[in-house]
Amino acid sequence: MNYKELISGGVQLLDVRSEEEFNEGHIEGSVNISVNDIQSRISEVKELGSPLVVCCLSGGRAGVAKALIEAAGVKEVYNAGGWESLL
């Protein structure tokens, strides 16, 4: 899966790192919702549409977020791993 291609094609990128981490550097146009806030903000996540590409620092938190988002009914969610790999 070419995540860079998906994102450049208009698929939304969700960065699930903390707000502090996000503010230290992120991909332009990405949306920041911490993995700790996914469940309480799931309606916002669903509004981002599908497919959805999720990233964090290394891929661990993105994996947790992916599972939570899929459990909420979003069918096409991808774990792109670390955000810097998408630069």
Short mmCIF file of N, CA, C and O in Angstrom, two decimals:
data_model
loop_
_atom_site.label_atom_id
_atom_site.label_comp_id
_atom_site.label_asym_id
_atom_site.label_seq_id
_atom_site.Cartn_x
_atom_site.Cartn_y
_atom_site.Cartn_z
N MET A 1 0.85 -1.18 0.00
CA MET A 1 0.00 0.00 0.00
C MET A 1 0.89 1.24 0.00
O MET A 1 1.78 1.37 0.84
N ASN A 2 0.64 2.14 -0.93
CA ASN A 2 1.40 3.38 -1.00
C ASN A 2 0.62 4.47 -0.27
O ASN A 2 -0.28 5.10 -0.83
N TYR A 3 0.97 4.69 0.99
CA TYR A 3 0.24 5.65 1.82
C TYR A 3 0.43 7.08 1.34
O TYR A 3 -0.51 7.87 1.38
N LYS A 4 1.62 7.41 0.87
CA LYS A 4 1.87 8.76 0.36
C LYS A 4 0.95 9.05 -0.82
O LYS A 4 0.40 10.14 -0.94
N GLU A 5 0.76 8.05 -1.67
CA GLU A 5 -0.11 8.21 -2.84
C GLU A 5 -1.57 8.40 -2.40
O GLU A 5 -2.28 9.24 -2.95
N LEU A 6 -2.00 7.63 -1.42
CA LEU A 6 -3.37 7.78 -0.91
C LEU A 6 -3.60 9.19 -0.38
O LEU A 6 -4.61 9.83 -0.68
N ILE A 7 -2.63 9.66 0.43
CA ILE A 7 -2.76 10.99 1.04
C ILE A 7 -2.74 12.08 -0.03
O ILE A 7 -3.55 13.00 0.00
N SER A 8 -1.83 11.96 -0.99
CA SER A 8 -1.78 12.97 -2.05
C SER A 8 -3.04 12.94 -2.91
O SER A 8 -3.40 13.93 -3.53
N GLY A 9 -3.73 11.80 -2.91
CA GLY A 9 -4.97 11.66 -3.65
C GLY A 9 -6.20 12.14 -2.88
O GLY A 9 -7.32 12.05 -3.37
N GLY A 10 -5.98 12.63 -1.65
CA GLY A 10 -7.09 13.21 -0.91
C GLY A 10 -7.56 12.44 0.30
O GLY A 10 -8.47 12.88 1.00
N VAL A 11 -6.96 11.28 0.57
CA VAL A 11 -7.35 10.52 1.76
C VAL A 11 -6.84 11.25 2.99
O VAL A 11 -5.71 11.73 3.01
N GLN A 12 -7.66 11.35 4.02
CA GLN A 12 -7.30 12.08 5.23
C GLN A 12 -6.26 11.32 6.05
O GLN A 12 -6.35 10.10 6.19
N LEU A 13 -5.29 12.05 6.59
CA LEU A 13 -4.28 11.50 7.48
C LEU A 13 -4.61 11.90 8.91
O LEU A 13 -4.76 13.09 9.21
N LEU A 14 -4.73 10.91 9.77
CA LEU A 14 -5.02 11.13 11.19
C LEU A 14 -3.76 10.81 11.99
O LEU A 14 -3.28 9.68 11.96
N ASP A 15 -3.23 11.79 12.68
CA ASP A 15 -2.04 11.64 13.51
C ASP A 15 -2.51 11.46 14.95
O ASP A 15 -3.15 12.35 15.50
N VAL A 16 -2.21 10.32 15.55
CA VAL A 16 -2.75 10.01 16.87
C VAL A 16 -1.74 10.21 18.00
O VAL A 16 -1.93 9.72 19.11
N ARG A 17 -0.69 10.97 17.73
CA ARG A 17 0.26 11.32 18.80
C ARG A 17 -0.37 12.39 19.71
O ARG A 17 -1.42 12.94 19.40
N SER A 18 0.31 12.69 20.80
CA SER A 18 -0.18 13.73 21.70
C SER A 18 -0.12 15.09 21.00
O SER A 18 0.61 15.26 20.02
N GLU A 19 -0.87 16.03 21.52
CA GLU A 19 -0.87 17.38 20.95
C GLU A 19 0.54 17.98 20.99
O GLU A 19 0.95 18.66 20.05
N GLU A 20 1.26 17.73 22.08
CA GLU A 20 2.62 18.26 22.21
C GLU A 20 3.53 17.70 21.12
O GLU A 20 4.30 18.43 20.50
N GLU A 21 3.45 16.38 20.90
CA GLU A 21 4.26 15.75 19.85
C GLU A 21 3.90 16.31 18.48
O GLU A 21 4.77 16.61 17.66
N PHE A 22 2.60 16.43 18.24
CA PHE A 22 2.11 16.95 16.96
C PHE A 22 2.64 18.35 16.71
O PHE A 22 3.07 18.67 15.60
N ASN A 23 2.62 19.19 17.75
CA ASN A 23 3.08 20.57 17.61
C ASN A 23 4.58 20.67 17.34
O ASN A 23 5.04 21.67 16.81
N GLU A 24 5.33 19.64 17.70
CA GLU A 24 6.77 19.63 17.45
C GLU A 24 7.09 19.30 15.99
O GLU A 24 8.21 19.52 15.53
N GLY A 25 6.13 18.78 15.26
CA GLY A 25 6.31 18.45 13.85
C GLY A 25 5.23 17.52 13.37
O GLY A 25 4.85 16.60 14.09
N HIS A 26 4.70 17.79 12.19
CA HIS A 26 3.65 16.95 11.62
C HIS A 26 3.55 17.20 10.12
O HIS A 26 4.19 18.11 9.59
N ILE A 27 2.76 16.40 9.47
CA ILE A 27 2.53 16.54 8.04
C ILE A 27 1.41 17.54 7.81
O ILE A 27 0.34 17.44 8.43
N GLU A 28 1.68 18.49 6.94
CA GLU A 28 0.68 19.52 6.63
C GLU A 28 -0.62 18.88 6.17
O GLU A 28 -0.62 17.97 5.35
N GLY A 29 -1.71 19.35 6.74
CA GLY A 29 -3.03 18.84 6.38
C GLY A 29 -3.51 17.68 7.24
O GLY A 29 -4.67 17.29 7.14
N SER A 30 -2.61 17.13 8.06
CA SER A 30 -3.03 16.02 8.92
C SER A 30 -3.88 16.55 10.07
O SER A 30 -3.78 17.70 10.46
N VAL A 31 -4.72 15.67 10.60
CA VAL A 31 -5.59 16.00 11.73
C VAL A 31 -5.02 15.29 12.96
O VAL A 31 -4.62 14.13 12.88
N ASN A 32 -4.98 15.99 14.08
CA ASN A 32 -4.44 15.42 15.31
C ASN A 32 -5.55 15.12 16.31
O ASN A 32 -6.23 16.01 16.79
N ILE A 33 -5.74 13.83 16.57
CA ILE A 33 -6.60 13.38 17.66
C ILE A 33 -5.81 12.29 18.36
O ILE A 33 -5.54 11.24 17.77
N SER A 34 -5.41 12.54 19.59
CA SER A 34 -4.60 11.58 20.35
C SER A 34 -5.31 10.24 20.45
O SER A 34 -6.54 10.18 20.58
N VAL A 35 -4.52 9.17 20.43
CA VAL A 35 -5.10 7.83 20.58
C VAL A 35 -5.93 7.74 21.86
O VAL A 35 -6.94 7.04 21.91
N ASN A 36 -5.53 8.48 22.89
CA ASN A 36 -6.27 8.46 24.15
C ASN A 36 -7.65 9.10 24.04
O ASN A 36 -8.51 8.90 24.90
N ASP A 37 -7.86 9.89 22.98
CA ASP A 37 -9.13 10.59 22.79
C ASP A 37 -10.00 10.00 21.68
O ASP A 37 -11.09 10.50 21.42
N ILE A 38 -9.52 8.95 21.03
CA ILE A 38 -10.24 8.39 19.88
C ILE A 38 -11.67 8.01 20.25
O ILE A 38 -12.61 8.39 19.55
N GLN A 39 -11.85 7.27 21.33
CA GLN A 39 -13.20 6.81 21.66
C GLN A 39 -14.14 7.96 21.99
O GLN A 39 -15.29 7.94 21.55
N SER A 40 -13.66 8.96 22.72
CA SER A 40 -14.55 10.07 23.09
C SER A 40 -14.79 11.02 21.92
O SER A 40 -15.74 11.81 21.95
N ARG A 41 -13.96 10.94 20.89
CA ARG A 41 -14.10 11.83 19.73
C ARG A 41 -14.38 11.05 18.44
O ARG A 41 -14.11 11.51 17.35
N ILE A 42 -14.97 9.85 18.60
CA ILE A 42 -15.16 8.97 17.45
C ILE A 42 -16.05 9.61 16.38
O ILE A 42 -15.86 9.35 15.19
N SER A 43 -16.99 10.47 16.77
CA SER A 43 -17.83 11.11 15.75
C SER A 43 -16.98 12.01 14.86
O SER A 43 -17.19 12.06 13.64
N GLU A 44 -15.98 12.70 15.43
CA GLU A 44 -15.07 13.52 14.63
C GLU A 44 -14.24 12.66 13.70
O GLU A 44 -14.00 13.02 12.55
N VAL A 45 -13.80 11.51 14.21
CA VAL A 45 -13.00 10.60 13.40
C VAL A 45 -13.82 10.11 12.21
O VAL A 45 -13.35 10.10 11.08
N LYS A 46 -15.06 9.74 12.46
CA LYS A 46 -15.93 9.25 11.38
C LYS A 46 -16.17 10.33 10.33
O LYS A 46 -16.28 10.02 9.14
N GLU A 47 -16.22 11.59 10.74
CA GLU A 47 -16.42 12.69 9.80
C GLU A 47 -15.23 12.86 8.85
O GLU A 47 -15.37 13.48 7.79
N LEU A 48 -14.07 12.32 9.21
CA LEU A 48 -12.89 12.41 8.34
C LEU A 48 -13.05 11.55 7.10
O LEU A 48 -12.34 11.74 6.12
N GLY A 49 -13.96 10.59 7.16
CA GLY A 49 -14.26 9.76 5.99
C GLY A 49 -13.46 8.48 5.97
O GLY A 49 -12.66 8.18 6.85
N SER A 50 -13.69 7.73 4.91
CA SER A 50 -13.03 6.45 4.70
C SER A 50 -12.68 6.36 3.23
O SER A 50 -13.49 6.75 2.39
N PRO A 51 -11.52 5.89 2.86
CA PRO A 51 -10.48 5.35 3.74
C PRO A 51 -9.83 6.43 4.59
O PRO A 51 -9.94 7.62 4.31
N LEU A 52 -9.14 5.96 5.62
CA LEU A 52 -8.46 6.84 6.57
C LEU A 52 -7.08 6.25 6.83
O LEU A 52 -6.94 5.05 7.06
N VAL A 53 -6.06 7.10 6.76
CA VAL A 53 -4.69 6.68 7.06
C VAL A 53 -4.32 7.22 8.43
O VAL A 53 -4.50 8.40 8.70
N VAL A 54 -3.81 6.33 9.30
CA VAL A 54 -3.48 6.69 10.67
C VAL A 54 -1.96 6.57 10.86
O VAL A 54 -1.35 5.62 10.38
N CYS A 55 -1.38 7.54 11.58
CA CYS A 55 0.05 7.48 11.87
C CYS A 55 0.31 7.94 13.30
O CYS A 55 -0.56 8.52 13.94
N CYS A 56 1.52 7.68 13.78
CA CYS A 56 1.96 8.15 15.10
C CYS A 56 3.47 8.32 15.02
O CYS A 56 3.98 8.75 13.99
N LEU A 57 4.19 7.95 16.06
CA LEU A 57 5.65 8.06 16.02
C LEU A 57 6.28 6.83 15.39
O LEU A 57 7.16 6.94 14.54
N SER A 58 5.80 5.64 15.78
CA SER A 58 6.42 4.41 15.28
C SER A 58 5.43 3.40 14.70
O SER A 58 5.83 2.44 14.06
N GLY A 59 4.15 3.59 14.95
CA GLY A 59 3.13 2.66 14.44
C GLY A 59 2.34 1.96 15.53
O GLY A 59 1.27 1.44 15.26
N GLY A 60 2.86 1.95 16.76
CA GLY A 60 2.16 1.26 17.85
C GLY A 60 0.83 1.88 18.20
O GLY A 60 -0.20 1.20 18.24
N ARG A 61 0.84 3.17 18.46
CA ARG A 61 -0.41 3.86 18.80
C ARG A 61 -1.36 3.90 17.62
O ARG A 61 -2.58 3.82 17.79
N ALA A 62 -0.81 3.98 16.41
CA ALA A 62 -1.66 3.96 15.21
C ALA A 62 -2.38 2.62 15.10
O ALA A 62 -3.54 2.57 14.69
N GLY A 63 -1.72 1.55 15.51
CA GLY A 63 -2.36 0.24 15.50
C GLY A 63 -3.52 0.16 16.47
O GLY A 63 -4.58 -0.40 16.15
N VAL A 64 -3.34 0.72 17.65
CA VAL A 64 -4.42 0.75 18.65
C VAL A 64 -5.57 1.60 18.12
O VAL A 64 -6.74 1.20 18.18
N ALA A 65 -5.24 2.78 17.57
CA ALA A 65 -6.27 3.67 17.03
C ALA A 65 -7.02 3.00 15.88
O ALA A 65 -8.25 3.09 15.80
N LYS A 66 -6.30 2.31 15.02
CA LYS A 66 -6.93 1.60 13.88
C LYS A 66 -7.97 0.62 14.39
O LYS A 66 -9.10 0.57 13.89
N ALA A 67 -7.61 -0.16 15.41
CA ALA A 67 -8.54 -1.15 15.96
C ALA A 67 -9.77 -0.47 16.56
O ALA A 67 -10.91 -0.94 16.37
N LEU A 68 -9.57 0.63 17.28
CA LEU A 68 -10.70 1.36 17.88
C LEU A 68 -11.62 1.93 16.80
O LEU A 68 -12.85 1.88 16.93
N ILE A 69 -11.02 2.48 15.76
CA ILE A 69 -11.81 3.10 14.68
C ILE A 69 -12.58 2.04 13.92
O ILE A 69 -13.76 2.21 13.60
N GLU A 70 -11.94 0.91 13.64
CA GLU A 70 -12.63 -0.18 12.95
C GLU A 70 -13.76 -0.73 13.81
O GLU A 70 -14.84 -1.05 13.29
N ALA A 71 -13.55 -0.84 15.12
CA ALA A 71 -14.59 -1.33 16.03
C ALA A 71 -15.80 -0.41 16.04
O ALA A 71 -16.92 -0.83 16.31
N ALA A 72 -15.57 0.88 15.71
CA ALA A 72 -16.66 1.85 15.67
C ALA A 72 -17.37 1.84 14.32
O ALA A 72 -18.30 2.61 14.11
N GLY A 73 -16.92 0.98 13.42
CA GLY A 73 -17.64 0.81 12.16
C GLY A 73 -17.01 1.38 10.91
O GLY A 73 -17.58 1.27 9.83
N VAL A 74 -15.85 2.01 11.02
CA VAL A 74 -15.17 2.52 9.83
C VAL A 74 -14.46 1.34 9.18
O VAL A 74 -13.66 0.66 9.82
N LYS A 75 -14.76 1.09 7.92
CA LYS A 75 -14.30 -0.14 7.26
C LYS A 75 -12.86 -0.08 6.76
O LYS A 75 -12.15 -1.07 6.82
N GLU A 76 -12.44 1.04 6.23
CA GLU A 76 -11.15 1.10 5.56
C GLU A 76 -10.20 2.05 6.30
O GLU A 76 -10.23 3.26 6.10
N VAL A 77 -9.38 1.47 7.18
CA VAL A 77 -8.44 2.23 7.99
C VAL A 77 -7.06 1.59 7.82
O VAL A 77 -6.93 0.37 7.91
N TYR A 78 -6.05 2.41 7.57
CA TYR A 78 -4.70 1.90 7.36
C TYR A 78 -3.73 2.46 8.39
O TYR A 78 -3.75 3.66 8.68
N ASN A 79 -2.86 1.60 8.91
CA ASN A 79 -1.80 2.01 9.82
C ASN A 79 -0.56 2.27 8.98
O ASN A 79 0.08 1.33 8.48
N ALA A 80 -0.19 3.55 8.84
CA ALA A 80 0.97 3.92 8.04
C ALA A 80 2.25 3.95 8.86
O ALA A 80 3.31 4.27 8.33
N GLY A 81 2.17 3.62 10.16
CA GLY A 81 3.37 3.61 10.98
C GLY A 81 3.77 5.02 11.41
O GLY A 81 2.93 5.84 11.74
N GLY A 82 5.07 5.27 11.41
CA GLY A 82 5.59 6.56 11.84
C GLY A 82 5.34 7.66 10.85
O GLY A 82 5.50 7.49 9.64
N TRP A 83 4.95 8.83 11.35
CA TRP A 83 4.59 9.95 10.47
C TRP A 83 5.75 10.40 9.60
O TRP A 83 5.54 10.81 8.46
N GLU A 84 6.98 10.29 10.10
CA GLU A 84 8.12 10.77 9.32
C GLU A 84 8.35 9.92 8.07
O GLU A 84 8.96 10.40 7.11
N SER A 85 7.85 8.70 8.05
CA SER A 85 7.99 7.85 6.86
C SER A 85 7.11 8.37 5.72
O SER A 85 7.26 7.92 4.58
N LEU A 86 6.19 9.27 6.04
CA LEU A 86 5.26 9.79 5.02
C LEU A 86 5.74 11.10 4.41
O LEU A 86 5.09 11.64 3.52
N LEU A 87 6.88 11.62 4.88
CA LEU A 87 7.41 12.89 4.35
C LEU A 87 7.94 12.70 2.95
O LEU A 87 8.37 11.67 2.55
#
